[in-house]
PDB file of C-alpha atoms in Angstrom:
ATOM      1  CA  MET J1105       0.000   0.000   0.000  1.00  0.00           C
ATOM      2  CA  ILE J1106       2.774   2.428   0.902  1.00  0.00           C
ATOM      3  CA  HIS J1107       4.660   1.566  -2.281  1.00  0.00           C
ATOM      4  CA  ARG J1108       1.553   2.223  -4.380  1.00  0.00           C
ATOM      5  CA  THR J1109       1.042   5.628  -2.711  1.00  0.00           C
ATOM      6  CA  ILE J1110       4.674   6.588  -3.288  1.00  0.00           C
ATOM      7  CA  ALA J1111       4.441   5.478  -6.919  1.00  0.00           C
ATOM      8  CA  LYS J1112       1.321   7.616  -7.427  1.00  0.00           C
ATOM      9  CA  LEU J1113       3.056  10.643  -5.903  1.00  0.00           C
ATOM     10  CA  ILE J1114       6.084  10.198  -8.134  1.00  0.00           C
ATOM     11  CA  LEU J1115       3.916   9.817 -11.251  1.00  0.00           C
ATOM     12  CA  SER J1116       1.774  12.822 -10.415  1.00  0.00           C
ATOM     13  CA  GLY J1117       4.916  14.902  -9.863  1.00  0.00           C
ATOM     14  CA  ALA J1118       6.371  13.740 -13.165  1.00  0.00           C
ATOM     15  CA  PHE J1119       3.290  15.024 -14.992  1.00  0.00           C
ATOM     16  CA  ALA J1120       2.875  18.203 -12.939  1.00  0.00           C
ATOM     17  CA  VAL J1121       6.392  19.611 -13.346  1.00  0.00           C
ATOM     18  CA  PRO J1122       6.322  19.919 -17.171  1.00  0.00           C
ATOM     19  CA  MET J1123       2.812  21.377 -17.013  1.00  0.00           C
ATOM     20  CA  LEU J1124       3.913  23.979 -14.458  1.00  0.00           C
ATOM     21  CA  ALA J1125       7.002  24.834 -16.490  1.00  0.00           C
ATOM     22  CA  HIS J1126       4.876  25.323 -19.601  1.00  0.00           C
ATOM     23  CA  ALA J1127       2.329  27.389 -17.686  1.00  0.00           C
ATOM     24  CA  ALA J1128       5.089  29.668 -16.410  1.00  0.00           C
ATOM     25  CA  MET J1129       6.227  30.534 -19.951  1.00  0.00           C
ATOM     26  CA  PRO J1130       4.763  33.898 -20.980  1.00  0.00           C
ATOM     27  CA  ILE J1131       2.516  34.192 -24.015  1.00  0.00           C
ATOM     28  CA  VAL J1132       4.046  35.470 -27.242  1.00  0.00           C
ATOM     29  CA  ASP J1133       1.843  37.936 -29.138  1.00  0.00           C
ATOM     30  CA  VAL J1134       2.890  38.079 -32.802  1.00  0.00           C
ATOM     31  CA  TYR J1135       1.831  40.879 -35.165  1.00  0.00           C
ATOM     32  CA  LYS J1136       2.094  39.836 -38.824  1.00  0.00           C
ATOM     33  CA  THR J1137       0.292  40.070 -42.131  1.00  0.00           C
ATOM     34  CA  ALA J1138      -2.137  37.299 -43.051  1.00  0.00           C
ATOM     35  CA  SER J1139      -0.288  36.468 -46.271  1.00  0.00           C
ATOM     36  CA  CYS J1140       3.242  36.009 -44.884  1.00  0.00           C
ATOM     37  CA  GLY J1141       4.202  32.328 -44.898  1.00  0.00           C
ATOM     38  CA  CYS J1142       7.543  32.787 -43.159  1.00  0.00           C
ATOM     39  CA  CYS J1143       5.808  34.512 -40.237  1.00  0.00           C
ATOM     40  CA  GLY J1144       3.574  31.464 -39.856  1.00  0.00           C
ATOM     41  CA  ALA J1145       6.651  29.238 -39.945  1.00  0.00           C
ATOM     42  CA  TRP J1146       8.265  31.320 -37.156  1.00  0.00           C
ATOM     43  CA  VAL J1147       5.063  31.010 -35.080  1.00  0.00           C
ATOM     44  CA  LYS J1148       5.284  27.221 -35.566  1.00  0.00           C
ATOM     45  CA  HIS J1149       8.963  27.298 -34.469  1.00  0.00           C
ATOM     46  CA  MET J1150       8.033  29.144 -31.281  1.00  0.00           C
ATOM     47  CA  LYS J1151       5.204  26.700 -30.504  1.00  0.00           C
ATOM     48  CA  GLU J1152       7.518  23.724 -31.116  1.00  0.00           C
ATOM     49  CA  ASN J1153       9.867  25.239 -28.542  1.00  0.00           C
ATOM     50  CA  GLY J1154       7.270  25.426 -25.795  1.00  0.00           C
ATOM     51  CA  PHE J1155       5.764  28.880 -26.236  1.00  0.00           C
ATOM     52  CA  THR J1156       2.069  29.655 -26.361  1.00  0.00           C
ATOM     53  CA  VAL J1157       1.609  31.997 -29.304  1.00  0.00           C
ATOM     54  CA  ARG J1158      -1.244  34.319 -30.215  1.00  0.00           C
ATOM     55  CA  ALA J1159      -0.911  35.412 -33.837  1.00  0.00           C
ATOM     56  CA  HIS J1160      -2.583  38.686 -34.818  1.00  0.00           C
ATOM     57  CA  ASP J1161      -3.035  39.430 -38.525  1.00  0.00           C
ATOM     58  CA  VAL J1162      -2.602  43.171 -38.965  1.00  0.00           C
ATOM     59  CA  ALA J1163      -2.299  45.511 -41.935  1.00  0.00           C
ATOM     60  CA  ASN J1164       1.048  47.029 -40.869  1.00  0.00           C
ATOM     61  CA  PRO J1165       3.280  45.027 -38.532  1.00  0.00           C
ATOM     62  CA  SER J1166       5.740  47.930 -38.668  1.00  0.00           C
ATOM     63  CA  ASP J1167       3.284  49.952 -36.545  1.00  0.00           C
ATOM     64  CA  TYR J1168       3.950  47.492 -33.715  1.00  0.00           C
ATOM     65  CA  ARG J1169       7.713  47.615 -34.222  1.00  0.00           C
ATOM     66  CA  GLU J1170       7.509  51.389 -33.768  1.00  0.00           C
ATOM     67  CA  LYS J1171       5.115  51.093 -30.803  1.00  0.00           C
ATOM     68  CA  PHE J1172       7.472  48.652 -29.058  1.00  0.00           C
ATOM     69  CA  GLY J1173      10.526  50.852 -29.631  1.00  0.00           C
ATOM     70  CA  ILE J1174      12.510  48.859 -32.175  1.00  0.00           C
ATOM     71  CA  PRO J1175      14.300  51.219 -34.597  1.00  0.00           C
ATOM     72  CA  GLU J1176      13.186  50.913 -38.224  1.00  0.00           C
ATOM     73  CA  GLN J1177      16.620  49.831 -39.501  1.00  0.00           C
ATOM     74  CA  PHE J1178      16.275  46.575 -37.519  1.00  0.00           C
ATOM     75  CA  GLY J1179      12.892  45.742 -39.048  1.00  0.00           C
ATOM     76  CA  SER J1180      11.674  42.466 -40.436  1.00  0.00           C
ATOM     77  CA  CYS J1181       8.308  41.019 -41.463  1.00  0.00           C
ATOM     78  CA  HIS J1182       6.758  40.504 -38.019  1.00  0.00           C
ATOM     79  CA  THR J1183       7.005  41.873 -34.503  1.00  0.00           C
ATOM     80  CA  ALA J1184       6.229  40.055 -31.272  1.00  0.00           C
ATOM     81  CA  LYS J1185       5.918  40.968 -27.624  1.00  0.00           C
ATOM     82  CA  VAL J1186       6.731  38.563 -24.790  1.00  0.00           C
ATOM     83  CA  GLY J1187       7.478  39.182 -21.142  1.00  0.00           C
ATOM     84  CA  GLY J1188       7.629  42.933 -21.747  1.00  0.00           C
ATOM     85  CA  TYR J1189      10.224  42.568 -24.541  1.00  0.00           C
ATOM     86  CA  ALA J1190       9.872  43.220 -28.265  1.00  0.00           C
ATOM     87  CA  ILE J1191      11.010  40.444 -30.597  1.00  0.00           C
ATOM     88  CA  GLU J1192      11.600  41.629 -34.156  1.00  0.00           C
ATOM     89  CA  GLY J1193      11.880  39.133 -36.975  1.00  0.00           C
ATOM     90  CA  HIS J1194      13.176  35.583 -37.086  1.00  0.00           C
ATOM     91  CA  VAL J1195      14.769  35.367 -33.637  1.00  0.00           C
ATOM     92  CA  PRO J1196      15.473  31.755 -32.544  1.00  0.00           C
ATOM     93  CA  ALA J1197      13.351  30.548 -29.611  1.00  0.00           C
ATOM     94  CA  VAL J1198      16.479  29.652 -27.643  1.00  0.00           C
ATOM     95  CA  ASP J1199      17.524  33.320 -27.662  1.00  0.00           C
ATOM     96  CA  VAL J1200      14.065  34.446 -26.545  1.00  0.00           C
ATOM     97  CA  LYS J1201      14.271  31.983 -23.651  1.00  0.00           C
ATOM     98  CA  ARG J1202      17.733  33.274 -22.744  1.00  0.00           C
ATOM     99  CA  LEU J1203      16.444  36.867 -22.815  1.00  0.00           C
ATOM    100  CA  LEU J1204      13.507  36.017 -20.563  1.00  0.00           C
ATOM    101  CA  ALA J1205      15.786  34.224 -18.095  1.00  0.00           C
ATOM    102  CA  ALA J1206      18.455  36.964 -18.009  1.00  0.00           C
ATOM    103  CA  LYS J1207      15.978  39.880 -17.906  1.00  0.00           C
ATOM    104  CA  PRO J1208      18.387  42.560 -19.190  1.00  0.00           C
ATOM    105  CA  LYS J1209      17.382  46.203 -19.281  1.00  0.00           C
ATOM    106  CA  ALA J1210      16.588  46.331 -22.984  1.00  0.00           C
ATOM    107  CA  ARG J1211      13.787  46.854 -25.469  1.00  0.00           C
ATOM    108  CA  GLY J1212      14.204  43.361 -26.909  1.00  0.00           C
ATOM    109  CA  LEU J1213      15.838  41.299 -29.643  1.00  0.00           C
ATOM    110  CA  ALA J1214      15.944  41.729 -33.408  1.00  0.00           C
ATOM    111  CA  VAL J1215      17.035  39.773 -36.457  1.00  0.00           C
ATOM    112  CA  PRO J1216      16.959  42.451 -39.171  1.00  0.00           C
ATOM    113  CA  ALA J1217      15.662  41.570 -42.630  1.00  0.00           C
ATOM    114  CA  MET J1218      14.890  37.924 -43.295  1.00  0.00           C
ATOM    115  CA  PRO J1219      18.119  35.873 -43.361  1.00  0.00           C
ATOM    116  CA  LEU J1220      17.918  32.459 -44.996  1.00  0.00           C
ATOM    117  CA  GLY J1221      18.416  29.698 -42.460  1.00  0.00           C
ATOM    118  CA  SER J1222      16.887  31.587 -39.542  1.00  0.00           C
ATOM    119  CA  PRO J1223      13.780  30.063 -37.912  1.00  0.00           C
ATOM    120  CA  GLY J1224      10.893  30.356 -40.360  1.00  0.00           C
ATOM    121  CA  MET J1225      13.287  31.059 -43.235  1.00  0.00           C
ATOM    122  CA  GLU J1226      14.631  27.543 -43.722  1.00  0.00           C
ATOM    123  CA  GLY J1227      15.700  26.750 -47.239  1.00  0.00           C
ATOM    124  CA  PRO J1228      18.463  25.426 -49.463  1.00  0.00           C
ATOM    125  CA  ARG J1229      21.170  27.433 -47.681  1.00  0.00           C
ATOM    126  CA  LYS J1230      21.948  29.034 -44.350  1.00  0.00           C
ATOM    127  CA  ASP J1231      23.283  32.564 -44.328  1.00  0.00           C
ATOM    128  CA  PRO J1232      25.112  33.895 -41.282  1.00  0.00           C
ATOM    129  CA  PHE J1233      23.048  36.273 -39.152  1.00  0.00           C
ATOM    130  CA  ASP J1234      23.152  38.137 -35.871  1.00  0.00           C
ATOM    131  CA  VAL J1235      20.549  38.348 -33.159  1.00  0.00           C
ATOM    132  CA  LEU J1236      20.794  41.888 -31.835  1.00  0.00           C
ATOM    133  CA  LEU J1237      20.009  43.039 -28.314  1.00  0.00           C
ATOM    134  CA  VAL J1238      18.199  46.356 -28.698  1.00  0.00           C
ATOM    135  CA  LYS J1239      19.114  48.436 -25.677  1.00  0.00           C
ATOM    136  CA  THR J1240      16.833  50.958 -23.990  1.00  0.00           C
ATOM    137  CA  ASN J1241      18.524  53.843 -25.850  1.00  0.00           C
ATOM    138  CA  GLY J1242      17.976  52.141 -29.240  1.00  0.00           C
ATOM    139  CA  SER J1243      21.596  51.087 -29.727  1.00  0.00           C
ATOM    140  CA  THR J1244      22.414  47.411 -30.257  1.00  0.00           C
ATOM    141  CA  SER J1245      24.977  44.770 -29.457  1.00  0.00           C
ATOM    142  CA  VAL J1246      25.330  41.268 -30.876  1.00  0.00           C
ATOM    143  CA  TYR J1247      23.432  38.916 -28.584  1.00  0.00           C
ATOM    144  CA  LYS J1248      24.242  35.797 -30.607  1.00  0.00           C
ATOM    145  CA  HIS J1249      25.964  35.164 -33.950  1.00  0.00           C
ATOM    146  CA  TYR J1250      24.901  32.249 -36.165  1.00  0.00           C
ATOM    147  CA  ASN J1251      27.030  30.848 -38.996  1.00  0.00           C
TER     148      ASN J1251
END
């Protein structure tokens, strides 16, 4: 009887921990156009990496980039907001998770343009790209470089 009770406790804990971890992950709100396939692929990438995503089809995603304080020169095809941070473009989920864990004083992350090989832009080749940390004053530093 005691062994059965202990086994039930262990099993219930094994199921509860992943559910709690997933519940603790903030929701990603993505602002994109309805016709952009690569934006949908990035949403899928974020979901596959444990995020809950709410996709909003809007006429001008750039309005949200401006609203969230990401300078125009770092623009891409979609803008997201998660945990108080702006995420511009095809930023890998692992970098978003790192940002949320580190909680730097910053506006967010950006992958300018639409580099081939970035999440949502998979294809026949992979171009090098940088994930930029957009600081509160609008300047940037390289958060992560991908080859």
